[in-house]
Short mmCIF file of C-alpha atoms and ligand atoms in Angstrom, two decimals:
data_model
loop_
_atom_site.label_atom_id
_atom_site.label_comp_id
_atom_site.label_asym_id
_atom_site.label_seq_id
_atom_site.Cartn_x
_atom_site.Cartn_y
_atom_site.Cartn_z
CA MET A 1 -28.90 -53.85 62.93
CA PRO A 2 -27.54 -52.91 66.39
CA ARG A 3 -26.92 -49.19 66.82
CA TYR A 4 -23.19 -49.60 67.40
CA LEU A 5 -22.90 -51.05 63.89
CA GLN A 6 -24.98 -48.35 62.22
CA ASN A 7 -22.00 -46.41 60.91
CA VAL A 8 -19.54 -46.68 58.05
CA TRP A 9 -16.43 -47.73 60.01
CA ILE A 10 -16.64 -51.27 58.53
CA ALA A 11 -16.91 -49.85 55.01
CA LEU A 12 -13.95 -47.57 55.69
CA LEU A 13 -11.81 -50.47 56.97
CA MET A 14 -12.75 -52.58 53.96
CA PHE A 15 -12.03 -49.65 51.65
CA MET A 16 -8.53 -49.26 53.10
CA GLY A 17 -8.03 -53.03 53.07
CA LEU A 18 -9.06 -53.40 49.43
CA ALA A 19 -6.86 -50.46 48.42
CA TRP A 20 -3.93 -52.17 50.15
CA LEU A 21 -4.70 -55.53 48.52
CA GLU A 22 -4.95 -53.95 45.08
CA LEU A 23 -2.11 -51.45 45.19
CA GLY A 24 0.23 -53.09 47.69
CA MET A 25 -0.28 -56.78 47.09
CA GLY A 26 -1.25 -56.54 43.42
CA VAL A 27 -4.07 -59.05 43.87
CA THR A 28 -5.91 -57.79 40.81
CA GLY A 29 -3.09 -59.32 38.75
CA SER A 30 -4.21 -62.76 39.93
CA PRO A 31 -7.57 -63.97 38.54
CA VAL A 32 -7.83 -66.60 41.29
CA ILE A 33 -7.38 -64.16 44.18
CA THR A 34 -9.64 -61.60 42.49
CA ALA A 35 -12.35 -64.25 42.15
CA ALA A 36 -11.81 -65.34 45.78
CA LEU A 37 -12.27 -61.73 46.91
CA ALA A 38 -15.45 -61.41 44.88
CA VAL A 39 -16.79 -64.60 46.49
CA PHE A 40 -15.83 -63.28 49.94
CA MET A 41 -17.78 -60.05 49.30
CA LEU A 42 -20.73 -62.04 48.01
CA VAL A 43 -20.80 -64.32 51.06
CA LEU A 44 -20.48 -61.33 53.40
CA SER A 45 -23.36 -59.53 51.71
CA VAL A 46 -25.55 -62.66 51.93
CA VAL A 47 -24.74 -63.06 55.63
CA PHE A 48 -25.71 -59.41 56.25
CA LEU A 49 -28.89 -59.96 54.26
CA LEU A 50 -29.82 -62.99 56.36
CA VAL A 51 -28.99 -61.43 59.72
CA PHE A 52 -29.92 -57.75 59.33
CA GLU A 53 -32.71 -55.76 57.70
CA ARG A 54 -32.83 -52.83 55.28
CA LYS A 55 -29.87 -53.67 53.07
CA ALA A 56 -27.45 -53.24 55.94
CA PHE A 57 -24.45 -54.40 53.90
CA CYS A 58 -24.97 -51.70 51.25
CA ARG A 59 -25.74 -49.03 53.86
CA TYR A 60 -22.91 -49.64 56.27
CA ALA A 61 -20.33 -52.16 55.11
CA CYS A 62 -19.82 -52.13 51.35
CA PRO A 63 -16.86 -49.90 50.43
CA VAL A 64 -18.11 -49.52 46.85
CA GLY A 65 -21.67 -48.77 47.94
CA ARG A 66 -20.52 -46.18 50.45
CA THR A 67 -18.08 -44.53 48.05
CA LEU A 68 -20.81 -44.22 45.44
CA GLY A 69 -23.26 -43.23 48.16
CA PHE A 70 -21.08 -40.35 49.32
CA TYR A 71 -20.31 -39.23 45.78
CA SER A 72 -24.01 -39.39 44.90
CA ARG A 73 -24.55 -36.51 47.30
CA LEU A 74 -22.93 -34.39 44.60
CA SER A 75 -25.17 -35.75 41.87
CA PRO A 76 -26.79 -33.07 39.70
CA ILE A 77 -29.81 -35.39 39.26
CA ALA A 78 -31.91 -36.74 42.13
CA VAL A 79 -35.18 -38.60 42.60
CA ARG A 80 -37.44 -36.26 44.55
CA PRO A 81 -41.15 -35.46 44.99
CA GLN A 82 -42.62 -32.79 42.75
CA LEU A 83 -44.86 -31.53 45.54
CA GLN A 84 -43.70 -32.12 49.10
CA SER A 85 -47.24 -31.55 50.41
CA THR A 86 -48.57 -34.50 48.37
CA CYS A 87 -46.10 -36.84 50.06
CA ASP A 88 -46.76 -35.29 53.46
CA SER A 89 -50.45 -36.17 53.24
CA CYS A 90 -49.96 -39.57 51.58
CA LYS A 91 -51.25 -42.50 53.63
CA THR A 92 -50.61 -45.39 51.24
CA MET A 93 -46.90 -44.85 50.45
CA GLU A 94 -46.73 -47.08 47.40
CA CYS A 95 -43.17 -45.85 46.82
CA TYR A 96 -42.20 -47.68 50.01
CA HIS A 97 -44.61 -50.65 49.93
CA GLY A 98 -44.74 -51.11 46.16
CA SER A 99 -47.88 -51.47 44.07
CA GLN A 100 -49.52 -54.43 42.36
CA LEU A 101 -47.14 -54.21 39.45
CA ILE A 102 -44.10 -52.44 40.86
CA GLU A 103 -41.66 -53.68 43.48
CA PRO A 104 -41.19 -51.69 46.72
CA CYS A 105 -38.22 -49.36 47.07
CA PRO A 106 -35.18 -51.68 47.36
CA SER A 107 -33.60 -49.26 49.84
CA LYS A 108 -36.74 -48.98 51.99
CA LEU A 109 -37.01 -45.24 51.42
CA VAL A 110 -40.17 -43.15 51.51
CA VAL A 111 -40.06 -40.39 48.94
CA GLY A 112 -40.51 -37.00 50.55
CA ARG A 113 -38.91 -38.19 53.77
CA PHE A 114 -35.30 -38.43 52.75
CA SER A 115 -33.02 -35.60 51.84
CA GLU A 116 -29.79 -37.54 51.25
CA ASN A 117 -29.10 -39.30 47.99
CA THR A 118 -26.78 -41.73 49.79
CA ASN A 119 -29.04 -44.77 49.73
CA CYS A 120 -31.20 -44.04 46.69
CA LEU A 121 -30.21 -46.26 43.76
CA SER A 122 -32.15 -44.16 41.27
CA CYS A 123 -33.87 -47.38 40.20
CA GLY A 124 -37.09 -45.54 39.35
CA ASN A 125 -39.50 -47.94 41.13
CA CYS A 126 -41.07 -45.05 43.03
CA VAL A 127 -41.49 -43.04 39.83
CA LEU A 128 -43.63 -45.88 38.49
CA SER A 129 -45.44 -46.91 41.67
CA CYS A 130 -46.54 -43.51 43.01
CA PRO A 131 -50.30 -43.25 42.25
CA SER A 132 -50.10 -39.44 42.29
CA LYS A 133 -47.28 -39.37 39.72
CA ASN A 134 -45.50 -37.16 42.21
CA VAL A 135 -41.93 -38.45 41.74
CA SER A 136 -39.42 -37.50 39.09
CA TRP A 137 -35.73 -37.11 38.42
CA GLN A 138 -34.91 -33.50 39.10
CA LEU A 139 -31.94 -31.36 38.21
CA ARG A 140 -30.09 -29.58 40.99
CA THR A 141 -26.73 -27.96 41.54
CA MET A 142 -23.90 -30.30 42.51
CA ASP A 143 -23.40 -28.58 45.87
CA ASN A 144 -27.14 -28.59 46.66
CA GLU A 145 -27.11 -31.47 49.13
CA ALA A 146 -23.68 -31.16 50.75
CA LYS A 147 -24.11 -27.48 51.50
CA LYS A 148 -27.41 -28.10 53.31
CA ALA A 149 -26.25 -31.20 55.17
CA GLY A 150 -26.01 -31.29 58.95
CA THR A 151 -22.89 -32.28 60.87
CA PRO A 152 -22.06 -35.91 60.05
CA GLY A 153 -20.79 -38.42 62.60
CA TRP A 154 -17.06 -39.08 63.01
CA ASP A 155 -17.37 -42.18 60.83
CA ALA A 156 -18.84 -40.33 57.84
CA ALA A 157 -16.41 -37.42 58.27
CA TRP A 158 -13.42 -39.77 58.31
CA PHE A 159 -14.77 -41.71 55.35
CA MET A 160 -15.01 -38.55 53.24
CA LEU A 161 -11.55 -37.36 54.28
CA LEU A 162 -9.85 -40.73 53.78
CA LEU A 163 -11.63 -41.06 50.45
CA LEU A 164 -9.73 -37.94 49.49
CA GLY A 165 -6.46 -39.35 50.87
CA ILE A 166 -6.76 -42.80 49.26
CA THR A 167 -7.87 -41.36 45.93
CA SER A 168 -4.75 -39.24 45.71
CA PHE A 169 -2.61 -42.10 47.04
CA HIS A 170 -3.86 -44.24 44.17
CA GLY A 171 -2.36 -41.67 41.81
CA VAL A 172 0.86 -41.46 43.84
CA THR A 173 1.51 -45.19 43.34
CA MET A 174 1.36 -44.71 39.57
CA ILE A 175 3.96 -41.98 39.17
CA PRO A 176 7.59 -42.94 38.39
CA GLN A 177 8.87 -41.44 41.68
CA TRP A 178 6.84 -43.89 43.78
CA GLY A 179 9.30 -46.78 43.29
CA GLU A 180 12.16 -44.55 44.40
CA TRP A 181 10.28 -43.36 47.52
CA LEU A 182 9.45 -46.97 48.35
CA GLN A 183 13.13 -47.92 48.12
CA GLN A 184 14.13 -44.99 50.33
CA THR A 185 11.52 -45.98 52.94
CA ALA A 186 12.69 -49.60 52.81
CA ALA A 187 16.30 -48.49 53.29
CA ALA A 188 15.28 -46.28 56.21
CA ILE A 189 13.46 -49.09 58.05
CA GLY A 190 15.90 -51.81 56.92
CA GLU A 191 13.40 -53.81 54.87
CA THR A 192 14.63 -56.11 52.11
CA GLY A 193 12.87 -58.36 49.59
CA GLN A 194 9.23 -57.42 49.11
CA TYR A 195 8.51 -53.94 50.46
CA TYR A 196 5.32 -54.84 52.34
CA PHE A 197 5.94 -52.70 55.43
CA SER A 198 7.34 -49.83 53.39
CA PHE A 199 4.23 -49.87 51.25
CA VAL A 200 1.93 -49.83 54.28
CA ALA A 201 3.97 -46.97 55.77
CA GLY A 202 3.75 -45.03 52.49
CA MET A 203 0.04 -45.74 52.16
CA LEU A 204 -0.78 -44.66 55.71
CA ALA A 205 1.38 -41.54 55.47
CA SER A 206 0.05 -40.52 52.08
CA SER A 207 -3.60 -41.15 53.00
CA ALA A 208 -3.33 -39.54 56.40
CA LEU A 209 -1.51 -36.43 55.19
CA PRO A 210 -4.62 -34.69 53.78
CA VAL A 211 -6.53 -35.54 56.99
CA LEU A 212 -3.71 -34.14 59.10
CA VAL A 213 -3.56 -30.92 57.06
CA TYR A 214 -7.35 -30.72 57.25
CA GLY A 215 -7.22 -31.17 61.03
CA ILE A 216 -4.72 -28.30 61.29
CA ALA A 217 -6.87 -26.13 59.00
CA ILE A 218 -9.88 -26.84 61.23
CA ALA A 219 -7.88 -25.91 64.34
CA ALA A 220 -6.94 -22.62 62.64
CA ALA A 221 -10.58 -22.14 61.59
CA ASN A 222 -11.60 -22.69 65.19
CA VAL A 223 -9.24 -19.93 66.28
CA GLY A 224 -10.49 -17.66 63.43
CA GLY A 225 -14.04 -18.35 64.56
CA GLN A 226 -13.03 -17.34 68.11
CA GLY A 227 -13.85 -20.80 69.42
CA LEU A 228 -17.59 -20.10 69.16
CA THR A 229 -18.22 -23.47 67.49
CA SER A 230 -16.62 -26.65 68.78
CA TYR A 231 -13.72 -28.32 66.96
CA ARG A 232 -15.78 -31.48 66.56
CA LYS A 233 -18.63 -29.61 64.81
CA LEU A 234 -16.24 -27.78 62.49
CA PHE A 235 -14.33 -31.00 61.70
CA GLY A 236 -17.55 -32.83 60.80
CA GLY A 237 -19.38 -29.98 59.07
CA PHE A 238 -16.53 -28.99 56.77
CA ALA A 239 -15.64 -32.64 55.97
CA PHE A 240 -18.20 -32.43 53.16
CA THR A 241 -15.74 -30.22 51.31
CA ALA A 242 -13.48 -33.28 50.86
CA LEU A 243 -16.12 -34.89 48.63
CA PRO A 244 -15.80 -32.61 45.56
CA LEU A 245 -12.01 -32.53 45.92
CA ALA A 246 -11.86 -36.34 45.90
CA PHE A 247 -14.50 -36.66 43.19
CA ALA A 248 -12.71 -34.19 40.92
CA TYR A 249 -9.43 -36.09 41.18
CA HIS A 250 -11.22 -39.41 40.72
CA LEU A 251 -12.82 -38.13 37.50
CA ALA A 252 -9.62 -36.55 36.20
CA HIS A 253 -7.52 -39.64 36.92
CA ASN A 254 -10.03 -42.05 35.43
CA MET A 255 -10.56 -39.91 32.36
CA ASP A 256 -6.91 -40.56 31.58
CA HIS A 257 -7.54 -44.31 31.96
CA LEU A 258 -10.61 -44.07 29.76
CA LEU A 259 -8.75 -42.27 27.00
CA ARG A 260 -5.93 -44.82 27.13
CA GLU A 261 -7.97 -47.98 27.59
CA GLY A 262 -11.29 -47.00 26.02
CA GLY A 263 -10.17 -48.53 22.72
CA ASP A 264 -10.26 -51.94 24.43
CA VAL A 265 -14.04 -51.61 24.82
CA LEU A 266 -14.43 -51.32 21.06
CA ARG A 267 -12.12 -54.30 20.47
CA LEU A 268 -14.10 -56.28 23.07
CA LEU A 269 -17.41 -55.45 21.40
CA ILE A 270 -16.10 -56.38 17.95
CA ASN A 271 -14.57 -59.66 19.13
CA PRO A 272 -16.06 -60.52 22.57
CA PHE A 273 -14.45 -63.98 22.74
CA GLY A 274 -11.02 -62.79 21.62
CA ILE A 275 -10.96 -65.31 18.77
CA GLY A 276 -7.59 -65.38 17.06
CA ILE A 277 -6.10 -62.81 19.45
CA LYS A 278 -2.86 -63.60 21.26
CA PRO A 279 -2.34 -62.19 24.77
CA LEU A 280 -0.22 -59.04 24.71
CA THR A 281 3.14 -58.93 26.40
CA SER A 282 3.65 -56.35 29.14
CA VAL A 283 5.64 -54.17 26.75
CA GLU A 284 2.96 -54.34 24.05
CA ARG A 285 0.28 -53.59 26.62
CA HIS A 286 2.26 -50.63 27.94
CA ASP A 287 2.80 -49.27 24.42
CA LEU A 288 -0.91 -49.63 23.70
CA MET A 289 -1.85 -47.69 26.82
CA MET A 290 0.57 -44.92 26.03
CA GLN A 291 -1.46 -44.17 22.89
CA VAL A 292 -3.93 -41.58 24.14
CA VAL A 293 -6.74 -40.77 21.72
CA ALA A 294 -6.41 -37.02 22.39
CA PRO A 295 -3.27 -34.86 22.65
CA GLU A 296 -1.76 -34.81 26.16
CA SER A 297 -2.32 -31.04 26.41
CA VAL A 298 -6.06 -31.47 25.74
CA VAL A 299 -6.28 -34.26 28.32
CA PHE A 300 -4.50 -32.19 30.95
CA THR A 301 -6.67 -29.15 30.23
CA LEU A 302 -9.79 -31.26 30.78
CA GLN A 303 -8.30 -32.71 33.96
CA ALA A 304 -7.46 -29.21 35.20
CA GLY A 305 -11.08 -28.26 34.47
CA PHE A 306 -12.27 -31.05 36.79
CA MET A 307 -9.89 -29.84 39.48
CA VAL A 308 -11.17 -26.27 39.20
CA LEU A 309 -14.74 -27.58 39.46
CA GLY A 310 -13.82 -29.56 42.60
CA PHE A 311 -12.18 -26.49 44.16
CA TRP A 312 -15.14 -24.27 43.34
CA LEU A 313 -17.65 -26.77 44.78
CA ALA A 314 -15.56 -27.13 47.94
CA VAL A 315 -15.60 -23.34 48.40
CA GLN A 316 -19.38 -23.20 47.89
CA ILE A 317 -19.98 -26.00 50.40
CA ALA A 318 -17.61 -24.35 52.90
CA ARG A 319 -19.44 -21.02 52.56
CA TYR A 320 -22.81 -22.57 53.32
CA GLN A 321 -21.47 -24.78 56.08
CA ALA A 322 -19.79 -21.74 57.68
CA ARG A 323 -23.13 -19.95 57.65
CA ARG A 324 -24.86 -23.01 59.14
CA LEU A 325 -22.26 -23.53 61.84
CA MET A 326 -22.06 -19.86 62.86
CA PRO A 327 -25.44 -18.39 61.87
CA GLY A 328 -25.45 -15.33 64.10
CA ASP A 329 -21.90 -14.17 63.51
CA GLY A 330 -20.62 -11.56 61.11
CA ILE A 331 -18.96 -11.99 57.73
CA ALA A 332 -15.56 -11.00 59.14
CA ILE A 333 -15.51 -13.90 61.61
CA ARG A 334 -16.74 -16.38 59.01
CA LEU A 335 -14.10 -15.17 56.58
CA LYS A 336 -11.36 -15.65 59.18
CA MET A 337 -12.73 -19.12 59.79
CA MET A 338 -12.75 -19.96 56.10
CA LEU A 339 -9.27 -18.72 55.20
CA PRO A 340 -7.41 -21.80 56.53
CA LEU A 341 -9.90 -24.00 54.68
CA LEU A 342 -9.31 -22.11 51.44
CA ALA A 343 -5.59 -22.73 51.92
CA PHE A 344 -6.38 -26.44 52.44
CA PHE A 345 -8.46 -26.62 49.24
CA ALA A 346 -5.71 -24.82 47.31
CA ALA A 347 -3.01 -27.17 48.65
CA ILE A 348 -5.00 -30.31 47.79
CA THR A 349 -5.90 -29.00 44.34
CA ALA A 350 -2.29 -28.00 43.62
CA GLY A 351 -1.02 -31.39 44.86
CA ASN A 352 -3.51 -33.30 42.73
CA LEU A 353 -2.73 -31.15 39.68
CA TRP A 354 0.95 -31.93 40.18
CA LEU A 355 0.09 -35.65 40.32
CA LEU A 356 -1.91 -35.40 37.11
CA ALA A 357 0.97 -33.63 35.38
CA GLN A 358 3.33 -36.57 36.08
CA ASP A 359 3.76 -39.52 33.74
CA MET A 360 1.53 -42.42 34.71
CA GLU A 361 2.97 -45.91 34.96
CA MET A 362 0.25 -48.42 34.16
CA ARG A 363 -0.29 -51.50 36.29
CA PHE A 364 -0.87 -54.76 34.45
S1 SF4 B 1 -44.04 -40.61 46.38
FE1 SF4 B 1 -46.20 -41.00 45.99
S2 SF4 B 1 -46.59 -42.90 47.12
FE2 SF4 B 1 -44.66 -42.07 47.93
S3 SF4 B 1 -45.25 -40.84 49.71
FE3 SF4 B 1 -45.17 -39.46 47.91
S4 SF4 B 1 -47.25 -39.40 47.14
FE4 SF4 B 1 -47.12 -41.21 48.47
S1 SF4 B 2 -35.39 -44.43 42.93
FE1 SF4 B 2 -35.45 -46.54 43.73
S2 SF4 B 2 -34.04 -46.49 45.48
FE2 SF4 B 2 -34.52 -44.36 45.02
S3 SF4 B 2 -36.25 -43.85 46.34
FE3 SF4 B 2 -37.10 -44.52 44.37
S4 SF4 B 2 -37.49 -46.70 44.64
FE4 SF4 B 2 -36.10 -46.08 46.29
#
């Protein structure tokens, strides 16, 4: 793949585009358009497979693959060598080439030579193919990888930050106030009928707001750090802190979905072909989803727990990144640098907690 395409800008554009199609255009309500989109993604991935090497579509273009790839950097379980020295002296590299019985690594990774979980699918091929039995799934802390990571490129930094913005925006579109805000925006720009432009304006503003606040926090951190590290390095290095904040909200939001819609899984398993079942009306569907299997207070307490975890991980990653970015400087300078970031984490966490505390309006 040419170097100018070896970044995640395409994945980021597709991620924003799919979010717009789902939330703004409601395409998931149409089986035909949903199927057409799935076919489009399939064709695109096949074209990438035919033209480029090393699973280029998954690495650089797939919005789902990249979202999972970034989140996997927080995974508490990772495939790693037991002894680094064994991999260092290995000449045969069955994990990469495969063995007689086991397929090669589908992501073309050599165990012992990668430190990022991003492209590892945890398929376990290398665990089986390594003749030295040197590979295993290992436990680690959730901040282990992000706190040690180097400064990412602009593309990865923007992906992590917009992941945070879009994730929260997804929640914004489900609260009762969203319709009102959309109407106010439409009135302000004189839009009537379908609020396409108002939606795009709301989506861009809502997604960009966390990035803007982050950018201001980084500028303040730069001042606190007496300008000893460049703005670009601080912007990239601290962007990893957006990952746990986004992941925490993602988990908290989807836990609510799971508790409301999880019953459907059981009904599906009991009657997979829906024999004798009539389609529900929107009202019936809404009523069904309002029946949460646990009391609202318990659900919110669990959600708040996720948010606290996200905040704590962000602080840990920021601490280590501050030390990496300004290794020779004293605690006082690093503290001054971190204060604006702590304010940013607190603002995002408070905003997301507020979102979680609102009623959710389900989309059908
Ligand atoms: S995992 Fe096994 S096969 Fe792969 S480099 Fe290490 S020792 Fe060699
Ligand atoms: S678990 Fe699978 S994807 Fe990950 S390094 Fe091993 S073979 Fe490759």
